[in-house]
XYZ file of C-alpha atoms in Angstrom:
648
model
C 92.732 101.821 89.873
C 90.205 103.445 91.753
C 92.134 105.890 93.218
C 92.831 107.982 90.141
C 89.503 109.990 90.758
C 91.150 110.966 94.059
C 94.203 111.837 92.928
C 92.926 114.212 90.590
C 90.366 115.548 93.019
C 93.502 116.441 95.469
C 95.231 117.946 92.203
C 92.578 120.238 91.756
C 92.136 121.524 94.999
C 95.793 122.127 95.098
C 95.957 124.197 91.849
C 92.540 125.961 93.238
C 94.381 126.773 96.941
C 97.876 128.443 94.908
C 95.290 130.316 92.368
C 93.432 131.567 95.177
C 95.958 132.460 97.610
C 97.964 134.616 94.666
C 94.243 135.810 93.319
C 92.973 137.352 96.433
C 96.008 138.745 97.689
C 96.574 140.873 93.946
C 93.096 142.193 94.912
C 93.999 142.616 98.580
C 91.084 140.021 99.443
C 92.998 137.219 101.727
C 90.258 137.143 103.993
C 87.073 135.209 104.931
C 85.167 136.746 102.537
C 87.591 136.277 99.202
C 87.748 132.640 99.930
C 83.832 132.637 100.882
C 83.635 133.027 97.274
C 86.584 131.445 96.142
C 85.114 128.206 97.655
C 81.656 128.735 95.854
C 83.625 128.622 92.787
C 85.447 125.607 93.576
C 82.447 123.598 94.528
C 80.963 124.410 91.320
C 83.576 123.710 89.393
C 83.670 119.721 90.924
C 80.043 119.753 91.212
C 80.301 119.965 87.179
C 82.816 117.055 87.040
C 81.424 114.507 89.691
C 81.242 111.991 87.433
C 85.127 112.443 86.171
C 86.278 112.807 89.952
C 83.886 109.382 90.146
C 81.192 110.457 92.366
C 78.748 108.446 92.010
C 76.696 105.767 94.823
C 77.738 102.723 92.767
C 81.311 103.576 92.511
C 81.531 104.636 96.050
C 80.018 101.110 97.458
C 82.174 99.447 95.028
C 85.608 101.209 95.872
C 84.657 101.115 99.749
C 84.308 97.227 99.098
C 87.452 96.600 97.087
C 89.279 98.796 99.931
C 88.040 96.818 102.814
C 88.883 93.086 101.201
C 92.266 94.526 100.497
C 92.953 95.566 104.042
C 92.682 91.887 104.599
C 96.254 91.089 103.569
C 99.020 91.412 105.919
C 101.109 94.437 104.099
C 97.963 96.966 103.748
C 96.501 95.542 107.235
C 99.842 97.113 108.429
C 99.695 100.610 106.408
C 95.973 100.748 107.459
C 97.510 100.380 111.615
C 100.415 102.956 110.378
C 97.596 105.508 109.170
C 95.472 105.121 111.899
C 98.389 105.874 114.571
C 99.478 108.575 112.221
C 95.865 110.299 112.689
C 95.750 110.103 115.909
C 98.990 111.395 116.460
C 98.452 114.088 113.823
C 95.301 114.932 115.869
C 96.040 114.858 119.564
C 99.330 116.905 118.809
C 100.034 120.527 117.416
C 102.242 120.714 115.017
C 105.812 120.434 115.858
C 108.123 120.585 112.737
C 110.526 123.438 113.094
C 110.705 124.452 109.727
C 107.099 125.092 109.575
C 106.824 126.708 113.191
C 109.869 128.846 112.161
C 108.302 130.100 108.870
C 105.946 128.227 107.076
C 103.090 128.901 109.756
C 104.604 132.353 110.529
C 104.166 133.626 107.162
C 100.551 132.855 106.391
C 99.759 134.538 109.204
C 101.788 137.731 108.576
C 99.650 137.861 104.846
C 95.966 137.068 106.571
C 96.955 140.059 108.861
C 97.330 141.707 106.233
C 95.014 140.499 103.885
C 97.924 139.944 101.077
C 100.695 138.423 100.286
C 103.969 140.846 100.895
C 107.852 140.533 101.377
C 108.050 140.281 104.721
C 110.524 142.670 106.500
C 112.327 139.919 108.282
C 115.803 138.418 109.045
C 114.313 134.686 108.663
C 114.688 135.083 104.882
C 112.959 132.112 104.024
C 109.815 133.692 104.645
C 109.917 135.366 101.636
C 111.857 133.556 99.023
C 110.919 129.547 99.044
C 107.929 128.096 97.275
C 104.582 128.951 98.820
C 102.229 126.210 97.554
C 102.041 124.204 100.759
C 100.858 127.636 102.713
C 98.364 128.048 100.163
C 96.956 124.810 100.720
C 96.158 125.144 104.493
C 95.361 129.033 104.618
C 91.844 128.555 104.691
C 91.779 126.001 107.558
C 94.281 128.484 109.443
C 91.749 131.710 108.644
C 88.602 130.163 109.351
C 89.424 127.994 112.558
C 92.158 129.749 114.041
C 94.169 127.082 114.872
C 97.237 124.780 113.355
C 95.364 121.640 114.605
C 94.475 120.431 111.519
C 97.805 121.645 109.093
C 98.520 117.816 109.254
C 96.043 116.571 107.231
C 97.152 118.288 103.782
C 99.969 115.684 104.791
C 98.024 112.636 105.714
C 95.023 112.856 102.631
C 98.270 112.432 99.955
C 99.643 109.827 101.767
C 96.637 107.710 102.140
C 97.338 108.031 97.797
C 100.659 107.205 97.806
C 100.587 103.022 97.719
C 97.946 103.392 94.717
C 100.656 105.769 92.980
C 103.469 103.696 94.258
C 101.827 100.590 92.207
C 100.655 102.682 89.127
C 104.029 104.459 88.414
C 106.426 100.790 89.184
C 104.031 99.059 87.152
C 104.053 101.425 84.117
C 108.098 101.717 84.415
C 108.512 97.944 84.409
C 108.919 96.950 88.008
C 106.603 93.139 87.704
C 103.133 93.815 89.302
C 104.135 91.105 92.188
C 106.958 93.082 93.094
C 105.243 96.608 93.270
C 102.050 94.838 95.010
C 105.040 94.248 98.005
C 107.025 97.728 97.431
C 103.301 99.958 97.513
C 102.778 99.051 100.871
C 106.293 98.818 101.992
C 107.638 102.646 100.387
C 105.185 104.445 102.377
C 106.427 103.519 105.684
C 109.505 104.929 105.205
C 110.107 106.907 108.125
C 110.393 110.778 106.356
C 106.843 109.788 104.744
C 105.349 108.448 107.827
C 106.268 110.934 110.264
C 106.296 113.963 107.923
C 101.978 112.775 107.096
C 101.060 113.606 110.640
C 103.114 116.936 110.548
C 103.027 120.679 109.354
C 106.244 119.760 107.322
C 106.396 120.017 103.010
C 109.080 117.492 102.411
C 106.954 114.125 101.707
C 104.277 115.721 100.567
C 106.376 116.053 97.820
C 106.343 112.597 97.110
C 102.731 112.435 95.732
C 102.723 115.756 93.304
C 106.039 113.752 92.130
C 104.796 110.372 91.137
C 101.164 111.933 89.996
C 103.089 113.872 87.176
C 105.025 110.841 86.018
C 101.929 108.757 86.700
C 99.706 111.234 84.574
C 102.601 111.388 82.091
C 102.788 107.611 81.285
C 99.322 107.131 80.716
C 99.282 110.269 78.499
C 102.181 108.266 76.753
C 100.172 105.025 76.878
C 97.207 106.560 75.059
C 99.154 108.979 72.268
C 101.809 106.658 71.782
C 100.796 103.029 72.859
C 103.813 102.981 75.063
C 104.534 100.752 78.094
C 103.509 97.653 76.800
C 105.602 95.434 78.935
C 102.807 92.842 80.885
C 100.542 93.984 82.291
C 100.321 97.526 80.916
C 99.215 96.147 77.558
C 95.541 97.729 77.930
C 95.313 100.775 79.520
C 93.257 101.791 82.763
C 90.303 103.199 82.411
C 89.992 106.680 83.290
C 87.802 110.092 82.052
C 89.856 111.184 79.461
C 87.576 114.695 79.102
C 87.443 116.461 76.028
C 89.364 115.719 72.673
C 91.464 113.163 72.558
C 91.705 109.914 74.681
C 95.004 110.661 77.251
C 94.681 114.673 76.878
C 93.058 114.719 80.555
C 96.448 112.898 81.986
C 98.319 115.337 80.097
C 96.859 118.204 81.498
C 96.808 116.745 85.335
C 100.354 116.100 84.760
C 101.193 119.135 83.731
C 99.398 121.041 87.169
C 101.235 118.238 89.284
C 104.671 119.078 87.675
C 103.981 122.579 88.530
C 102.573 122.284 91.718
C 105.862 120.067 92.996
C 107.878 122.992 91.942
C 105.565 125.587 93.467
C 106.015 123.856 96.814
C 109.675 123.451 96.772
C 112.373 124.506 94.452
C 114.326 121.538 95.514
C 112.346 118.789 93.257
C 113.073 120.955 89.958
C 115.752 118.470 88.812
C 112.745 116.153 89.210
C 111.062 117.671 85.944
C 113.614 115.600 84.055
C 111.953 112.096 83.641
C 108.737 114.266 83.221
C 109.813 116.287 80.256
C 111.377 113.288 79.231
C 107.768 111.715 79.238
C 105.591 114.590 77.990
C 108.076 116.878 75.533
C 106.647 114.379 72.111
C 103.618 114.824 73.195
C 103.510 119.083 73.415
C 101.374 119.473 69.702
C 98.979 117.302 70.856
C 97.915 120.382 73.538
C 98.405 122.849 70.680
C 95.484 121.292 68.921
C 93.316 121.914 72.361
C 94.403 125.680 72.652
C 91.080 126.645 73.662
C 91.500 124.855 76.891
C 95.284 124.006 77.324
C 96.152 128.253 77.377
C 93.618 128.520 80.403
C 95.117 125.301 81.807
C 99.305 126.602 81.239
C 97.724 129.997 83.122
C 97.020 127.825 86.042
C 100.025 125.896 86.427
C 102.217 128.994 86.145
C 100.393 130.139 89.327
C 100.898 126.683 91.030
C 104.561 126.338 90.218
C 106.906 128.455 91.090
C 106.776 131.233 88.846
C 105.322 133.764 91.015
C 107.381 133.566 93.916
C 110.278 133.283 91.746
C 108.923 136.732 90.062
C 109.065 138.275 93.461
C 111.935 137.386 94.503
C 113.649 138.689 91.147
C 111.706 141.854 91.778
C 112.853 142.092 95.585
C 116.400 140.909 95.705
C 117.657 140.661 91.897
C 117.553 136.904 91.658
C 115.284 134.281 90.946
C 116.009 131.709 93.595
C 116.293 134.355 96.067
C 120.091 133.176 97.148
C 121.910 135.957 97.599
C 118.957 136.795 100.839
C 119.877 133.610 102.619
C 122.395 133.785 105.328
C 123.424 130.313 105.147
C 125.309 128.009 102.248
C 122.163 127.176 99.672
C 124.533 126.396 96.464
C 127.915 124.570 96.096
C 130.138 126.230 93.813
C 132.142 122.346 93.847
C 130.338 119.446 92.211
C 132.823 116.625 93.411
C 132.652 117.581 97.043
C 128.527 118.170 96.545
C 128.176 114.793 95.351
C 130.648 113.098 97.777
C 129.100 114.829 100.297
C 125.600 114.841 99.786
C 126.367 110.916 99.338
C 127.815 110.430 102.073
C 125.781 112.033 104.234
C 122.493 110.248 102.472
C 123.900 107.138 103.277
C 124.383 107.943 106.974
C 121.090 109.271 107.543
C 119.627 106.127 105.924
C 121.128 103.566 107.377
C 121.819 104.918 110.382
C 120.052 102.754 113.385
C 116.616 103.971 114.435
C 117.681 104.204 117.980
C 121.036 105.399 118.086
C 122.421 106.497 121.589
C 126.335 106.611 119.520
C 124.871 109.186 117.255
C 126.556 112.235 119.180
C 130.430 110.354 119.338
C 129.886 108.672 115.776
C 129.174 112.407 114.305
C 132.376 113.335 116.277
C 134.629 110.301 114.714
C 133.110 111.241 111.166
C 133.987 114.955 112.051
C 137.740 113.482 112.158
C 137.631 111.812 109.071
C 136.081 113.805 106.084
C 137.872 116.534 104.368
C 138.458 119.832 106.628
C 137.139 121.907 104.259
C 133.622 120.378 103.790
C 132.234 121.682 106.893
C 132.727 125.019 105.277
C 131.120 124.528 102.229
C 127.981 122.870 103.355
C 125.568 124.467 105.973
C 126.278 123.979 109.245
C 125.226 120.728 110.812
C 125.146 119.180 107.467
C 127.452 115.959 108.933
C 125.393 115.517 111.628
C 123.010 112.451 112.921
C 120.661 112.006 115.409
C 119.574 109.548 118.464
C 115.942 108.946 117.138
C 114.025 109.607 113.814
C 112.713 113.037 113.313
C 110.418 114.367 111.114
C 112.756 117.285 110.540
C 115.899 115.273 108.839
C 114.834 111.125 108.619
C 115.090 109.361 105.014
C 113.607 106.352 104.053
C 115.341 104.718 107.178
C 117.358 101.914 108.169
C 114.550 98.901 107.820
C 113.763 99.764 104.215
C 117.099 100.691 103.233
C 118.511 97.422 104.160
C 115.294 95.282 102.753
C 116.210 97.234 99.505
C 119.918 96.494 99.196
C 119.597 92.899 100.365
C 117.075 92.618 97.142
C 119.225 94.252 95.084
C 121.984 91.677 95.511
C 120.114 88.722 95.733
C 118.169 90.251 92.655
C 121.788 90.018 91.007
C 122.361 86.267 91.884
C 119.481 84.961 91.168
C 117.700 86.324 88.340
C 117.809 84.383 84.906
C 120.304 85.940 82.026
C 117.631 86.856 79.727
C 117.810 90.690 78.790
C 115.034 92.692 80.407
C 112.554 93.964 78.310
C 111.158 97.076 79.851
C 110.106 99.161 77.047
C 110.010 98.486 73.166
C 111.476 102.191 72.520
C 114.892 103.155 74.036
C 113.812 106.424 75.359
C 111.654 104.853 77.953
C 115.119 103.663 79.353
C 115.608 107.659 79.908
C 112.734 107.779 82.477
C 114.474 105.115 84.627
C 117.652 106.772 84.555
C 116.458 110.557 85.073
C 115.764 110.233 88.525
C 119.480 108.997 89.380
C 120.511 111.759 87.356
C 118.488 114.651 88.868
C 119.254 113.199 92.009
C 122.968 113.536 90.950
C 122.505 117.451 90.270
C 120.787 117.952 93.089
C 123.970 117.075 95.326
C 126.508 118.601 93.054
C 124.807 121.561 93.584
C 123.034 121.798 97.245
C 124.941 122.314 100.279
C 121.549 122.011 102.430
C 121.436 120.155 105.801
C 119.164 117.542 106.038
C 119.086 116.140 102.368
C 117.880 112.568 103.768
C 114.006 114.415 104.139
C 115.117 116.867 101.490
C 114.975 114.126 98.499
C 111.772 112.822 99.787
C 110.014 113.135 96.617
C 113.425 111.560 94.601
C 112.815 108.216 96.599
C 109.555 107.103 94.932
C 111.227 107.579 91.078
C 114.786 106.101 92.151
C 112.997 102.803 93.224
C 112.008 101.346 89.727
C 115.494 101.507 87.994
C 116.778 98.996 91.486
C 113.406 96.849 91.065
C 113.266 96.227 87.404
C 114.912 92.660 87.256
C 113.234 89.245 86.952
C 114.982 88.182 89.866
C 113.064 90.540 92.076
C 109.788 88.308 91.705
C 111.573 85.446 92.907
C 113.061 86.930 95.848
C 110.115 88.391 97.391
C 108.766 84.646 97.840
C 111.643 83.736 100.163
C 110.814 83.401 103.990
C 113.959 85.616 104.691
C 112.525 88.319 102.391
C 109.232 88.248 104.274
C 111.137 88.275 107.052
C 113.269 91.178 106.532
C 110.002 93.225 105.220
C 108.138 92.493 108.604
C 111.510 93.245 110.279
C 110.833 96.620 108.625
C 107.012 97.207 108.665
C 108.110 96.131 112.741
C 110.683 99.367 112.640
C 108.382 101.764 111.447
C 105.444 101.192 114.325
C 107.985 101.293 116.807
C 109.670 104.962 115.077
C 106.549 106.232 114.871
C 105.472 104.833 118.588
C 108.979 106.564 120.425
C 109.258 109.872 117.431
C 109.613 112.287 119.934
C 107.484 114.668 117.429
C 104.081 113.020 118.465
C 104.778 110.225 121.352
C 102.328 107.895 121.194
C 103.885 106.077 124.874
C 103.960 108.170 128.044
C 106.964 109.288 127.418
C 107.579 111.849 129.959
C 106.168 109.816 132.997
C 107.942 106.923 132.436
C 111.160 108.626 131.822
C 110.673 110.792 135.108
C 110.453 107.460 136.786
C 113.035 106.290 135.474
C 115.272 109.227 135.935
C 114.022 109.414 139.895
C 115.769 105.336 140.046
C 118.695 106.003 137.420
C 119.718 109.674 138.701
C 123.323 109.165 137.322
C 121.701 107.823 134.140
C 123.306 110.511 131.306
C 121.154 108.203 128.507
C 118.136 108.682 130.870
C 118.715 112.257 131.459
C 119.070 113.345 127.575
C 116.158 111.153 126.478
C 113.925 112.877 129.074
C 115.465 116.354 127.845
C 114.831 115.643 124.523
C 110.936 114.760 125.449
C 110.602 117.341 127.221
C 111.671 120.185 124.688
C 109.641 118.335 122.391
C 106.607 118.528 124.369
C 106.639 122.582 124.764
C 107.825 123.093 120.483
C 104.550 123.796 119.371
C 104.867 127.119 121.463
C 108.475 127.337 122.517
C 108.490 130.630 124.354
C 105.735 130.533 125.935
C 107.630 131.781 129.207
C 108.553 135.070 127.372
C 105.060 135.883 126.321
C 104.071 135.810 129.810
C 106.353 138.701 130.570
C 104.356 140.990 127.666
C 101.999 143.319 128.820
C 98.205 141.583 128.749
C 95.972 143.019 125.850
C 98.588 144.617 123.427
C 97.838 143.840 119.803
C 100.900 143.624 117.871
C 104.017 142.161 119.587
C 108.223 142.680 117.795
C 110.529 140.348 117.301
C 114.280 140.391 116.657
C 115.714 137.224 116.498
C 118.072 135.348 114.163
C 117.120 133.794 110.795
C 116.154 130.187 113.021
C 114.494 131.712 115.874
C 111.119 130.790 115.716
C 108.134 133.459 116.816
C 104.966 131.317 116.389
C 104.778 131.483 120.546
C 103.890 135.699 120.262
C 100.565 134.900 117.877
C 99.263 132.841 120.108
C 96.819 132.323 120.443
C 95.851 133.041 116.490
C 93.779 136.079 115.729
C 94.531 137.990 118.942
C 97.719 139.980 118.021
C 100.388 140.130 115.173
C 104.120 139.836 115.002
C 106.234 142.379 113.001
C 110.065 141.324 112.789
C 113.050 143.780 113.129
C 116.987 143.780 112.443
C 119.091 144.917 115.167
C 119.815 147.683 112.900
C 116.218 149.364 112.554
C 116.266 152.884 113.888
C 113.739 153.487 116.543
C 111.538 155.336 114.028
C 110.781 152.468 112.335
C 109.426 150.730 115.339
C 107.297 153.435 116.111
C 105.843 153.630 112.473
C 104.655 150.169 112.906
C 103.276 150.778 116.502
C 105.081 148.046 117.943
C 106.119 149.423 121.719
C 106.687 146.311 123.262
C 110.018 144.141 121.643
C 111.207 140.622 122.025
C 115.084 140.382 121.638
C 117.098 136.957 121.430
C 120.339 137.494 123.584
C 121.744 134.772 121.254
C 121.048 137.488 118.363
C 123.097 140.314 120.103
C 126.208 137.385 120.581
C 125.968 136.481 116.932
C 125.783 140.446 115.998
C 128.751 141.119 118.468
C 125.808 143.729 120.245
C 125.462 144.273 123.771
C 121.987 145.008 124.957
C 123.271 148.143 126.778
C 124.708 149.555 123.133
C 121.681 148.591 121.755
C 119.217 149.974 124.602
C 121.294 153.380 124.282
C 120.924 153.620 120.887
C 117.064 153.209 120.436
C 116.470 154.285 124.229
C 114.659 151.162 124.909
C 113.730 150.189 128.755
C 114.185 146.692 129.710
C 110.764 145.021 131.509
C 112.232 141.702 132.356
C 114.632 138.792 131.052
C 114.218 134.985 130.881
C 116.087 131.778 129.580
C 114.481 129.388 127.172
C 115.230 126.490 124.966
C 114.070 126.127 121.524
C 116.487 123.090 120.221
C 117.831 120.786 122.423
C 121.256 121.074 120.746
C 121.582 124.978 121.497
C 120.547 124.423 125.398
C 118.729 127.438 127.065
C 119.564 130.849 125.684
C 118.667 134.557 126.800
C 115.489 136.663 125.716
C 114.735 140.020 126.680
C 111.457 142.380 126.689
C 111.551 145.970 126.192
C 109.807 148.627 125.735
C 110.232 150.995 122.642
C 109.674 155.001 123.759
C 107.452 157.620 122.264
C 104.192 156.084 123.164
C 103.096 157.834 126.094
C 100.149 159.205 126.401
């Protein structure tokens, strides 16, 4: 299990990036210089435990070696090709997920402008209230370079982990090692994992904090307790323990991943239940290390989600920061969450991975569910679409299929013995925890998009369905291997068309193709949908070239999901400051912002002309433009004008 080294080595620098981020900006220090030293600090720090972290020549020739024979074998040969494609997708694109261009990105640069983190006067609330982790991780890259190039590969390093977690966590939960050998390989191509490792999004990164707590948790159980002992687990892997007692080093590295999952998302928090399942017995055994577990607790508060959750208490009166968000976070009706979170799971992953129907099949669904659902989940919860995107794809149809078709033939086929999995009964607990977090996460959140939402459920829901003897058997059938290629086969070719990163000449072929087919409406959309693709990374780039040249700081008033990244760029050369429609004029000048960006689609959702506004604040208009941001919203109206009061 070579890759445990790594795993905590990523851990680490995780923990390091939150404490950093939240220490410099309490001494107003989020700058080169702060993490200058910062970094110093860091080094030392894994200078001082190379040998834990495995750093040695010896082990490096020898895990290089075991890594290249493996490659050999048909399943990671293919994960090796996915990875590679991934990277060079990741690399030849800018990122393109619009959660992160719409506030992830945003934010981190509104706190290195201002050298600290701050609530962020701002109608995309988001910015201020979800977990911050993920930012933390790639502020440094964005301060010192300057540019979003390389955001993806805090995405692609974890994922590279995942089949060696994958294997470590089925193993330890009872899935047979034959099985998990298959599943390692196979889980990681699932299309939210794959396309969200060569993107700027925080969904499947999720995935590997996730299974490194539970990981981390069973061998802490292993050595206090002497539990899994099923097969293969009898003796456990070798790994630095550190101080004290053998297993107290997996405690504590479970502990910072358990925080640092909830410190990137709020959404895996039902997630902590098979973990405190796993390490609640073994809480005196840290009492009796206080020396170093109180130091330890004081870092994972700052990774989690305690100090965003502190600020948002302190700014808007409530810990999750819900009653800021303009759209449906919380369902106040657990039967329609769960049916409808099911539901729309099940959609998402079996849905086909090209899927022209997707726009009339959302329209028959629209005729069949409950009226009232629409209004209790956010809007375009019920919704599918014609290709995998990293902004809403699940596991996906190949994988979803391979696992149900196991699952039944699992049932037929498996001898009538009774599955040992654990010799205690609470073990049974960890297998069922995930089903039931996953069970208050939908009675509970009326979210769109819950199919890349769960990402980090996936991993833990997969041992309870894998457990039986029968599953050893049925991975040895031709139509198994056939169905898992069919799969593996899927994934290259959703990864090869994602519009996100193309990795076909998309556009050319489809302007071709267009020019022959010109009453081709298939044609037409596909090219569309390319081509808005192609400009997300800076979506308005036609309204910044109607701004003055030179000016330093640029407003913005758009709605909560218009996305500003376009007015920063290119990063360092100016700042963005966001408005509300209702902001006197003062305010405006107080921040020296004299040139404004307004969203026409802002004023219509307002019910606010831009002459009522204009009077109001006395603004001159300098010129007008249409643009598209999402496909689904077509072009929409953006104005620039100029604030008065700044003549000279």
């Amino acid at each position: 299990m070579s890759f445990s080294p790594l795993v905590q080595l990523w851990i680490w620098y995780s923990a390091f990036a939150a404490l950093a981020g939240w220490g410099l900006s309490a001494v107003g220090q989020l700058n080169r210089a702060g993490y200058a030293v910062a970094f110093v600090i860091f080094a030392f720090f894994v200078f001082s435990r190379r040998r834990s972290f495995g750093f040695s020549r010896e082990n490096l020739f020898r895990t290089g070696w075991k890594v290249f024979r493996r490659f050999h074998r048909p399943l990671p040969l293919c994960f090796f090709a996915l990875a590679v494609l991934i990277f060079i997708g990741g690399a030849i694109y800018p990122p393109t997920h619009y959660v992160a261009l719409t506030y992830h990105i945003p934010r981190m640069l509104h706190w290195l402008a201002s050298g600290r983190w701050h609530w962020i006067h701002t109608p995309v609330e988001r910015m201020n209230f979800s977990g911050c982790d993920f930012e933390w991780l790639f502020a440094p890259l964005l301060l010192f370079t300057k540019s979003d190039r390389g955001i993806f590969l805090f995405n692609f390093i974890p994922f590279l982990l995942l089949p060696g977690l994958v294997f470590s966590v089925f193993t330890r939960m009872g899935v047979r090692p034959r099985v998990a050998r298959q599943w390692m390989w196979l889980l990681p191509s699932g299309y939210n994992f794959m396309l969200q490792s060569g993107s700027a999004g925080n969904d499947a990164v999720l995935a590997f904090y996730a299974l490194a707590a539970v990981d981390f948790a069973l061998r802490a159980r292993k050595s206090f307790l002497g539990w899994p002992v099923n097969g293969s687990m009898a003796t456990p892997v070798p790994f630095a323990a550190g101080r004290g007692e053998p297993g107290l080093s997996d405690l504590r590295h479970s502990i910072l991943a358990a925080a640092l999952m909830t410190g990137i998302k709020p959404v895996s928090v039902p997630l902590l239940l098979p973990w405190l399942i796993l390490v609640w017995p073994l809480a005196p055994k840290l009492g009796r290390h206080w020396l170093i577990t109180l130091p330890l607790l004081a870092v994972a508060a700052a990774a989690s989600f305690f100090p965003i959750a502190l600020m948002n208490k302190l700014h808007c009166g409530d810990w999750m920061g819900e009653s800021v968000e303009f759209s449906h976070l919380e369902l106040h009706n657990p039967l329609a969450g769960i049916l409808g979170n099911g539901f729309e799971l099940l959609q998402v992953n079996f849905a086909p991975p090209i899927f022209p129907q997707a726009g009339m099949w959302d329209r028959t669904v629209a005729q069949f569910i409950p009226h009232h659902w629409p209004m209790a989940f956010q809007n375009g919860f019920f919704t599918t679409g014609e290709l995998p995107t990293e902004d809403w794809a699940g596991i996906g149809f190949g994988l979803s299929i391979l696992l149900v078709v196991s699952v039944i033939a699992n049932f037929f086929i498996q001898n009538r013995r009774p599955i040992s999995v654990f010799r205690l009964s609470t073990p049974l607990l960890v297998l069922l925890a995930p089903w039931a977090a996953l069970l208050a996460y939908c009675a509970k959140a009326g979210m769109s998009t819950p199919g890349r939402l769960i990402a980090p459920y996936y991993p833990l829901l997969l041992p309870a369905l894998l457990i039986g003897a029968g599953h050893a058997q049925v991975i040895r059938r031709i139509w198994w291997r056939l169905l898992a290629g069919m799969a593996v086969f899927l994934a290259f070719v959703v990864l090869i068309i994602s519009p996100d990163r193309p990795l076909w000449p998309a556009q050319t072929v489809l302007t071709r193709l267009a020019a022959r087919h010109p009453g081709s409406h298939l044609i037409s959309r596909a090219r569309e949908v390319y081509a808005v693709y192609a400009k997300r990374s800076d979506p308005l780039a036609n309204v910044r070239a109607l701004l003055p040249p030179g000016i330093k700081v640029v407003g913005f008033i758009g709605t909560a999901d218009d996305c500003d990244i376009s007015f920063w760029l290119p990063f360092g050369s100016r700042r963005v400051e966001h408005f509300f429609l209702s902001d006197p004029v003062e305010r405006f000048r107080q921040e020296g912002v004299q040139y404004v960006v307004l969203g026409g689609q802002n004023l219509q959702l307002q019910g606010v002309t831009l002459e009522d506004w204009m009077n109001r604040t006395g603004a001159e208009l300098l010129a007008s433009t249409n643009d598209i941001m999402k496909v689904s919203e077509g072009p929409k109206p953006w104005y620039v004008v100029r604030i008065p009061g700044f003549e000279k």
